[in-house]
Short mmCIF file of C-alpha atoms in Angstrom, two decimals:
data_model
loop_
_atom_site.label_atom_id
_atom_site.label_comp_id
_atom_site.label_asym_id
_atom_site.label_seq_id
_atom_site.Cartn_x
_atom_site.Cartn_y
_atom_site.Cartn_z
CA SER A 812 -39.00 8.84 -15.56
CA ALA A 813 -42.19 8.76 -17.49
CA PRO A 814 -45.81 7.60 -15.32
CA THR A 815 -46.73 3.65 -15.14
CA ALA A 816 -49.86 3.75 -13.86
CA PRO A 817 -52.87 5.32 -14.92
CA GLY A 818 -53.49 8.56 -13.01
CA ASP A 819 -49.56 9.16 -11.94
CA VAL A 820 -48.29 12.29 -14.23
CA ALA A 821 -45.21 13.28 -14.27
CA VAL A 822 -44.09 17.01 -16.30
CA SER A 823 -40.44 17.89 -17.41
CA GLY A 824 -39.40 21.32 -18.36
CA SER A 825 -35.27 22.92 -20.07
CA PHE A 826 -34.63 26.00 -20.80
CA GLU A 827 -32.19 28.30 -23.64
CA ARG A 828 -31.24 31.57 -23.73
CA THR A 829 -30.22 33.05 -25.86
CA GLY A 830 -29.18 36.78 -25.33
CA GLU A 831 -31.59 38.49 -23.12
CA ALA A 832 -34.94 36.55 -24.85
CA VAL A 833 -35.30 32.82 -23.13
CA LYS A 834 -37.70 29.92 -24.15
CA VAL A 835 -38.93 27.71 -21.79
CA SER A 836 -40.14 24.03 -23.30
CA LEU A 837 -42.72 21.64 -20.86
CA THR A 838 -44.23 18.47 -21.25
CA VAL A 839 -46.79 16.71 -19.02
CA SER A 840 -46.65 13.09 -19.27
CA ARG A 841 -49.18 10.52 -18.16
CA ALA A 842 -49.75 7.27 -18.38
CA GLY A 843 -51.31 5.95 -21.84
CA VAL A 844 -51.83 10.38 -23.27
CA PRO A 845 -49.58 11.24 -25.82
CA ASP A 846 -47.04 13.40 -24.12
CA GLU A 847 -48.04 17.43 -23.36
CA ILE A 848 -45.58 19.96 -25.18
CA ILE A 849 -45.76 23.22 -24.25
CA GLU A 850 -43.49 26.10 -25.67
CA GLN A 851 -43.15 29.43 -24.84
CA SER A 852 -40.81 32.42 -25.12
CA ALA A 853 -39.86 35.81 -23.62
CA PRO A 854 -38.47 38.73 -22.65
CA MET A 855 -35.09 37.43 -20.02
CA LYS A 856 -36.33 40.77 -18.27
CA ASP A 857 -40.35 38.62 -18.60
CA LEU A 858 -38.80 35.09 -16.35
CA PHE A 859 -40.57 34.94 -13.72
CA THR A 860 -44.01 36.47 -15.81
CA LEU A 861 -43.82 33.70 -18.29
CA GLN A 862 -42.73 31.11 -15.16
CA ASP A 863 -46.29 32.25 -14.01
CA SER A 864 -47.62 31.47 -16.71
CA LEU A 865 -47.03 28.41 -18.31
CA ALA A 866 -47.19 26.84 -13.43
CA SER A 867 -50.94 27.71 -13.78
CA GLN A 868 -51.19 26.46 -17.29
CA VAL A 869 -49.51 22.69 -16.16
CA ALA A 870 -51.95 23.39 -12.92
CA ALA A 871 -55.41 24.38 -14.80
CA LYS A 872 -54.29 21.18 -16.95
CA LEU A 873 -53.69 19.25 -14.50
CA ARG A 874 -56.68 20.18 -12.24
CA GLY A 875 -58.63 21.49 -14.17
CA GLU A 876 -59.25 25.95 -14.48
CA LEU A 877 -58.12 27.72 -11.27
CA LYS A 878 -59.27 29.65 -8.16
CA GLU A 879 -57.39 32.41 -7.50
CA ALA A 880 -55.49 31.85 -4.41
CA ASP A 881 -54.15 28.61 -6.31
CA SER A 882 -52.78 31.58 -8.94
CA LEU A 883 -51.79 33.90 -5.83
CA THR A 884 -49.60 30.73 -4.45
CA LEU A 885 -47.55 29.22 -7.19
CA ARG A 886 -46.84 33.25 -7.99
CA GLY A 887 -45.41 33.35 -4.41
CA THR A 888 -43.62 30.87 -5.38
CA GLY A 889 -40.22 31.17 -5.84
CA THR A 890 -37.61 33.86 -6.27
CA ARG A 891 -38.60 37.11 -8.41
CA ASN A 892 -34.63 38.39 -8.07
CA LEU A 893 -33.70 37.03 -11.85
CA ASP A 894 -29.59 37.56 -10.29
CA ALA A 895 -31.05 35.96 -7.35
CA PHE A 896 -33.00 33.24 -9.92
CA GLU A 897 -29.64 32.71 -12.20
CA ALA A 898 -26.69 32.14 -9.27
CA TYR A 899 -28.97 29.06 -8.44
CA GLY A 900 -29.83 27.47 -11.70
CA LYS A 901 -25.61 28.29 -12.26
CA GLY A 902 -24.97 26.06 -7.99
CA LEU A 903 -27.24 23.37 -9.29
CA ALA A 904 -24.98 22.96 -12.76
CA PHE A 905 -21.65 22.67 -10.75
CA LEU A 906 -23.31 20.37 -8.41
CA ASN A 907 -24.25 18.40 -11.03
CA ALA A 908 -20.27 18.73 -13.21
CA LYS A 909 -18.67 17.32 -8.96
CA ARG A 910 -17.11 20.88 -8.61
CA VAL A 911 -19.14 21.76 -4.59
CA PRO A 912 -16.58 25.09 -3.94
CA ASP A 913 -17.93 26.89 -6.88
CA ALA A 914 -22.42 25.91 -6.19
CA LEU A 915 -21.34 26.84 -2.89
CA ARG A 916 -20.12 29.76 -3.75
CA GLU A 917 -23.75 30.74 -7.06
CA LEU A 918 -25.61 29.39 -3.55
CA SER A 919 -24.70 31.33 -1.33
CA ARG A 920 -25.19 34.75 -3.87
CA ALA A 921 -28.52 33.73 -4.39
CA VAL A 922 -29.41 33.41 -0.71
CA SER A 923 -27.54 36.86 -0.05
CA LEU A 924 -29.64 37.88 -3.03
CA ASP A 925 -32.90 36.75 -1.91
CA PRO A 926 -32.60 35.79 1.20
CA THR A 927 -36.35 35.27 1.40
CA TYR A 928 -35.44 32.33 -1.69
CA SER A 929 -35.95 29.45 0.23
CA SER A 930 -35.11 27.02 -2.90
CA SER A 931 -31.06 28.08 -2.43
CA ARG A 932 -31.21 28.56 0.93
CA ALA A 933 -32.34 24.53 0.69
CA ALA A 934 -29.91 23.21 -1.27
CA MET A 935 -26.96 25.63 0.08
CA ILE A 936 -27.22 24.22 3.94
CA GLU A 937 -27.66 20.74 2.50
CA THR A 938 -24.39 20.67 0.23
CA ARG A 939 -22.66 22.25 2.79
CA ALA A 940 -23.67 19.69 5.56
CA ARG A 941 -22.66 16.40 3.56
CA SER A 942 -19.39 18.15 2.82
CA ASN A 943 -18.44 19.40 6.38
CA HIS A 944 -18.23 22.64 5.74
CA MET A 945 -16.53 24.84 8.24
CA LEU A 946 -16.30 29.43 7.72
CA VAL A 947 -13.60 31.17 9.22
CA LYS A 948 -14.65 34.46 9.87
CA PRO A 949 -11.51 37.01 9.56
CA ASP A 950 -11.71 37.54 13.11
CA GLY A 951 -10.87 33.17 13.58
CA THR A 952 -14.14 31.78 14.43
CA VAL A 953 -14.82 29.30 12.95
CA VAL A 954 -19.25 28.21 12.03
CA ASN A 955 -19.22 24.53 11.14
CA THR A 956 -22.32 22.95 9.26
CA VAL A 957 -24.05 19.81 10.71
CA LEU A 958 -26.63 16.91 9.42
CA PHE A 959 -28.40 15.09 11.68
CA VAL A 960 -30.64 12.58 11.10
CA VAL A 961 -33.92 11.37 13.72
CA PRO A 962 -34.24 7.54 13.15
CA ALA A 963 -37.50 7.16 11.25
CA SER A 964 -38.64 4.94 14.40
CA SER A 965 -38.58 8.22 16.22
CA ASP A 966 -42.60 9.77 16.96
CA ALA A 967 -40.48 12.38 18.53
CA THR A 968 -41.68 16.74 17.28
CA THR A 969 -38.44 17.40 19.51
CA TRP A 970 -34.46 16.62 19.63
CA PRO A 971 -31.94 17.03 22.44
CA LEU A 972 -28.35 18.26 21.66
CA SER A 973 -25.74 18.60 24.35
CA THR A 974 -22.62 20.15 24.54
CA ASN A 975 -19.82 21.87 25.18
CA MET A 976 -17.86 22.18 21.74
CA GLY A 977 -19.76 25.71 20.79
CA LYS A 978 -22.76 27.76 20.23
CA VAL A 979 -25.59 26.43 18.11
CA LEU A 980 -26.78 29.14 15.73
CA ASN A 981 -29.13 28.41 13.81
CA ALA A 982 -31.39 25.69 12.78
CA TRP A 983 -33.52 24.61 9.51
CA ASP A 984 -35.05 21.56 7.13
CA LEU A 985 -34.59 20.51 4.24
CA ASP A 986 -37.05 22.45 2.88
CA GLY A 987 -35.25 25.75 3.85
CA LYS A 988 -37.46 26.27 6.07
CA PRO A 989 -36.09 27.76 9.69
CA LEU A 990 -36.30 25.46 13.01
CA LYS A 991 -37.86 26.97 17.04
CA ILE A 992 -34.22 26.27 18.49
CA VAL A 993 -34.45 26.63 22.52
CA ALA A 994 -30.68 27.04 24.87
CA GLU A 995 -30.61 26.08 28.51
CA PRO A 996 -27.89 26.59 30.28
CA GLN A 997 -26.45 22.98 32.17
CA PRO A 998 -24.04 22.28 34.53
CA LEU A 999 -19.53 21.76 33.94
CA GLU A 1000 -19.98 24.45 31.01
CA HIS A 1001 -22.81 22.69 28.87
CA MET A 1002 -25.75 23.45 26.77
CA ARG A 1003 -28.67 21.50 25.84
CA TYR A 1004 -30.58 23.19 22.31
CA THR A 1005 -33.80 21.75 21.71
CA PHE A 1006 -35.06 21.78 18.20
CA THR A 1007 -38.59 21.12 16.47
CA LEU A 1008 -38.60 19.28 14.37
CA PRO A 1009 -40.23 18.90 11.09
CA PRO A 1010 -43.42 16.95 10.54
CA GLN A 1011 -43.30 13.21 10.53
CA THR A 1012 -43.27 11.49 7.16
CA PRO A 1013 -43.95 7.03 8.23
CA GLY A 1014 -41.20 5.66 7.51
CA ARG A 1015 -38.74 7.76 7.21
CA GLU A 1016 -35.98 9.85 8.65
CA ARG A 1017 -36.06 13.06 9.37
CA LYS A 1018 -32.90 15.64 8.62
CA PHE A 1019 -31.94 18.39 9.78
CA VAL A 1020 -28.83 21.03 9.50
CA TYR A 1021 -27.70 23.09 11.84
CA GLU A 1022 -24.81 25.77 12.28
CA PHE A 1023 -22.57 25.79 15.73
CA GLN A 1024 -20.31 28.55 16.81
CA ARG A 1025 -16.62 26.52 17.97
CA PRO A 1026 -15.78 28.85 21.26
CA SER A 1027 -12.10 28.69 20.08
CA LYS A 1028 -11.41 31.30 17.22
CA ILE A 1029 -8.59 29.13 15.40
CA ARG A 1030 -4.20 30.74 16.05
CA GLN A 1031 -3.17 34.59 13.86
CA LYS A 1032 -1.31 36.51 14.50
CA ASP A 1033 0.53 39.69 12.13
CA GLY A 1034 -1.34 38.16 9.04
CA LEU A 1035 -0.59 34.75 9.42
CA SER A 1036 -3.41 32.24 10.60
CA VAL A 1037 -2.72 28.39 11.11
CA TYR A 1038 -5.26 25.89 11.68
CA SER A 1039 -5.49 22.13 12.43
CA SER A 1040 -7.18 18.77 13.41
CA GLY A 1041 -6.46 15.77 14.61
CA TYR A 1042 -9.76 12.83 14.34
CA SER A 1043 -10.12 8.96 13.89
CA THR A 1044 -13.52 7.21 14.64
CA SER A 1045 -14.63 3.53 14.72
CA GLU A 1046 -16.35 3.82 11.16
CA GLY A 1047 -12.81 5.23 8.76
CA GLY A 1048 -14.30 5.95 4.87
CA GLU A 1049 -13.22 8.79 3.07
CA GLN A 1050 -14.35 13.14 5.10
CA THR A 1051 -14.90 15.87 2.16
CA THR A 1052 -14.12 18.48 4.04
CA ILE A 1053 -14.37 22.35 3.17
CA ILE A 1054 -13.05 24.99 4.32
CA GLU A 1055 -14.16 28.88 3.82
CA LEU A 1056 -11.28 31.53 3.93
CA PRO A 1057 -12.00 35.10 4.75
CA PRO A 1058 -12.26 37.40 1.60
CA GLY A 1059 -9.21 38.27 0.48
CA SER A 1060 -7.39 34.76 1.01
CA GLU A 1061 -4.03 33.16 -0.33
CA VAL A 1062 -3.11 29.65 0.69
CA LEU A 1063 0.72 29.21 1.96
CA SER A 1064 1.13 25.64 2.66
CA VAL A 1065 -1.86 22.67 2.89
CA SER A 1066 -2.47 19.15 3.88
CA PRO A 1067 -3.36 17.75 2.63
CA ILE A 1068 -3.22 18.27 -1.87
CA PRO A 1069 -6.54 19.88 -2.32
CA VAL A 1070 -9.08 18.85 -4.57
CA GLN A 1071 -10.84 21.00 -5.31
CA LEU A 1072 -9.78 25.41 -4.97
CA SER A 1073 -11.87 28.50 -5.94
CA VAL A 1074 -10.47 31.68 -5.62
CA ASP A 1075 -12.63 35.06 -6.38
CA SER A 1076 -13.09 38.22 -4.64
CA THR A 1077 -15.62 37.18 -2.00
CA ALA A 1078 -14.35 33.93 -0.41
CA THR A 1079 -11.95 31.60 -1.15
CA PHE A 1080 -13.19 27.59 -0.83
CA VAL A 1081 -10.41 24.77 -0.17
CA MET A 1082 -12.19 21.26 -0.53
CA ILE A 1083 -9.64 18.37 1.00
CA ASN A 1084 -10.74 14.63 1.17
CA GLU A 1085 -9.75 12.23 3.19
CA ARG A 1086 -9.83 7.99 3.18
CA ARG A 1087 -9.44 6.59 6.15
CA SER A 1088 -9.44 2.70 7.56
CA PRO A 1089 -10.74 2.31 11.22
CA PHE A 1090 -9.08 3.84 13.52
CA ASP A 1091 -6.42 5.59 11.20
CA GLY A 1092 -6.22 9.43 12.26
CA TYR A 1093 -7.27 12.21 9.76
CA PHE A 1094 -5.26 15.18 9.91
CA MET A 1095 -5.42 18.29 7.74
CA ALA A 1096 -2.97 21.59 8.34
CA LEU A 1097 -3.76 24.80 6.84
CA LEU A 1098 -1.63 28.03 7.02
CA PHE A 1099 -2.69 30.90 5.04
CA THR A 1100 -2.64 35.47 4.42
CA SER A 1101 -4.91 37.73 3.40
CA SER A 1102 -1.73 39.34 2.80
CA PRO A 1103 0.13 39.38 -1.23
CA ASP A 1104 2.52 41.11 0.53
CA LEU A 1105 3.18 38.71 3.69
CA LYS A 1106 2.54 35.86 1.09
CA LYS A 1107 5.53 36.80 -1.13
CA ALA A 1108 7.48 37.29 1.63
CA TYR A 1109 7.04 34.07 3.42
CA LEU A 1110 7.41 32.31 0.35
CA ASP A 1111 10.96 33.79 0.04
CA LYS A 1112 11.90 32.43 2.64
CA THR A 1113 13.56 29.07 2.95
CA PRO A 1114 12.03 25.77 4.32
CA VAL A 1115 14.00 26.56 7.56
CA GLU A 1116 13.60 30.15 7.62
CA ARG A 1117 9.66 29.39 8.00
CA LEU A 1118 8.93 27.26 10.08
CA ASP A 1119 11.56 29.78 12.70
CA HIS A 1120 9.22 32.63 11.26
CA LEU A 1121 6.17 30.39 12.78
CA ARG A 1122 7.70 29.12 16.33
CA LYS A 1123 8.25 32.92 17.40
CA LEU A 1124 5.22 33.98 15.90
CA ASP A 1125 4.11 31.41 18.42
CA ILE A 1126 0.77 30.67 15.95
CA LEU A 1127 1.65 26.62 16.15
CA PRO A 1128 -0.82 24.10 17.93
CA ALA A 1129 1.73 22.34 21.01
CA ASN A 1130 1.46 19.21 17.67
CA ARG A 1131 4.83 19.64 16.56
CA ALA A 1132 3.69 18.08 13.08
CA VAL A 1133 1.42 20.15 12.55
CA GLY A 1134 4.80 22.71 12.05
CA ASP A 1135 7.26 19.83 10.89
CA ARG A 1136 3.60 19.01 7.59
CA LEU A 1137 3.39 23.23 6.72
CA GLY A 1138 7.60 23.32 6.49
CA SER A 1139 7.00 20.70 4.25
CA MET A 1140 4.35 21.14 2.36
CA VAL A 1141 5.03 24.90 1.40
CA GLU A 1142 6.24 23.73 -2.49
CA PRO A 1143 3.69 20.78 -3.34
CA SER A 1144 0.92 22.88 -2.02
CA GLN A 1145 1.92 26.30 -3.92
CA ILE A 1146 2.45 24.00 -7.08
CA CYS A 1147 -0.71 22.69 -6.76
CA LEU A 1148 -2.81 25.33 -5.97
CA HIS A 1149 -1.49 26.99 -9.03
CA ALA A 1150 -2.49 23.74 -11.38
CA ALA A 1151 -6.12 23.89 -9.43
CA ARG A 1152 -6.13 27.34 -10.71
CA GLY A 1153 -4.87 27.44 -13.98
CA ARG A 1154 -1.68 29.03 -13.33
CA LYS A 1155 0.70 26.50 -15.56
CA SER A 1156 3.21 28.55 -15.83
CA GLU A 1157 3.28 29.66 -12.30
CA ALA A 1158 2.82 25.78 -10.92
CA ASN A 1159 6.16 24.42 -13.59
CA ALA A 1160 8.30 27.56 -11.82
CA ALA A 1161 7.33 26.47 -8.06
CA LEU A 1162 8.48 22.46 -9.45
CA ALA A 1163 11.53 23.93 -10.43
CA THR A 1164 12.37 25.78 -7.31
CA LEU A 1165 11.12 22.91 -5.17
CA GLU A 1166 13.69 20.60 -7.24
CA LYS A 1167 16.32 22.64 -6.81
CA LEU A 1168 15.70 22.46 -3.03
CA TYR A 1169 15.85 19.38 -2.78
CA GLU A 1170 18.75 19.14 -5.85
CA SER A 1171 20.66 20.74 -3.12
CA LYS A 1172 19.91 19.06 -0.09
CA THR A 1173 19.95 21.96 2.59
CA VAL A 1174 16.67 20.13 3.65
CA LEU A 1175 16.88 17.39 5.03
CA GLU A 1176 13.24 15.86 4.17
CA PRO A 1177 11.95 12.55 5.09
CA ASN A 1178 8.61 12.76 2.59
CA ALA A 1179 11.18 14.37 -0.47
CA ALA A 1180 10.36 11.37 -3.13
CA PHE A 1181 7.04 11.24 -2.85
CA LEU A 1182 6.68 14.88 -1.67
CA LEU A 1183 9.02 15.70 -5.02
CA HIS A 1184 6.34 13.13 -7.25
CA ARG A 1185 3.37 14.38 -6.32
CA SER A 1186 4.44 17.91 -6.95
CA ARG A 1187 5.51 16.28 -10.27
CA SER A 1188 1.67 14.83 -11.36
CA CYS A 1189 0.18 18.59 -9.89
CA ALA A 1190 2.03 20.37 -12.87
CA ALA A 1191 1.84 17.24 -15.63
CA ARG A 1192 -2.46 17.88 -13.99
CA ALA A 1193 -1.60 21.93 -15.26
CA ASN A 1194 0.05 21.15 -18.65
CA GLY A 1195 -2.45 18.65 -20.51
CA ASP A 1196 -0.43 16.29 -19.39
CA GLY A 1197 -2.43 13.14 -18.55
CA ARG A 1198 -0.08 10.15 -18.78
CA THR A 1199 2.61 12.32 -17.00
CA TYR A 1200 -0.11 12.45 -14.57
CA LEU A 1201 -0.96 9.14 -13.54
CA ARG A 1202 2.91 8.40 -13.64
CA GLU A 1203 4.20 10.18 -11.18
CA LEU A 1204 0.93 9.62 -8.88
CA GLU A 1205 1.45 5.49 -10.04
CA ALA A 1206 5.03 6.39 -8.44
CA ALA A 1207 4.50 8.01 -5.07
CA LEU A 1208 2.72 5.54 -4.58
CA ALA A 1209 5.43 3.42 -4.80
CA GLU A 1210 7.95 5.19 -2.71
CA LYS A 1211 7.98 3.00 0.68
CA SER A 1212 8.54 5.89 2.36
CA ARG A 1213 5.43 8.47 2.20
CA PRO A 1214 3.49 9.96 4.41
CA SER A 1215 -0.22 7.84 5.07
CA GLU A 1216 -2.15 11.10 5.55
CA LEU A 1217 -0.96 12.31 1.94
CA VAL A 1218 -1.41 9.45 -0.10
CA GLN A 1219 -5.62 8.64 0.43
CA ASP A 1220 -5.49 11.67 -1.19
CA VAL A 1221 -3.19 9.89 -4.05
CA LEU A 1222 -5.23 7.31 -4.51
#
């Protein structure tokens, strides 16, 4: 916004890339003074030299002639890695477009290219925390990212956390700076972690992010992996979860239907939204594999054969509903996942398979009508047919026999 009080200054900027050249424009605005525009162009390879030059010009205009120490400080910020800089920019653009899995992919790439790039790390860890990011490693280990808020009324310099739910690995403030952690064993297999807090600003909350590794791994056997969770809260509301699976992972069945999917050679991101009333349970189940041959073999089985196969492998949890749901959601999952990836022909073929399956009545699926409408809505989205998409969603909601945890995805 434009400055209104005397002495206030606002600096805004934009850049335009054309081939291997870049043009940067900065606008310096002061209350009661005409805007001053600074523009410079340079080859893309000289972007950081251009960045230093513009920063020095603006700083000099605002504070007078720069001292050498100030100039060195300006040059020491950000990154000097062009690929990391571009990945960070793409990540922010994806965040603005609400394409969170794609944003996380680019921000993670920026951090891997330049581990000292604090701006990218800050954006990555906060985005992970706000989207309840869950990293599944190839061996089944699960690492969660958590955002913690210290009340504004607290003037504490450290904050304790006692838990037996996992091991705290790292912690950062929202500027991407690592926090010191002291771990102390406690009785009954608990651990007490003490975080050194970022400096306090009077009247403002302090936030930090930490990663913790769960004590148990997800269930895996013969190339298939199953993850499931269920819980309820007194508040209810909307819950977003992003699950990051190992490279090459293909989802076979998932419940609820993901709202976004992002797949490439580095990882598979699955984004799920759930909305619940207070004390109404959240429920999630996911079956995946990293083997294309196993995927084909599993999808070629009948629903009864699939469920029998999972039970023989003994990778299903004790809750029988998990296996039943994973079995019934295979075709709807494939249709909607193909649609999310823009695979029109694959989505339509999977829908045809589902329709024949239900028409044959060889599968006793109590939610068949709901799942068919939901699947048709995904196929319509892949086909760019907005009217059919909305009509099928409305028809799904109108079904009396419908699983409550899937209705929220439709809403």
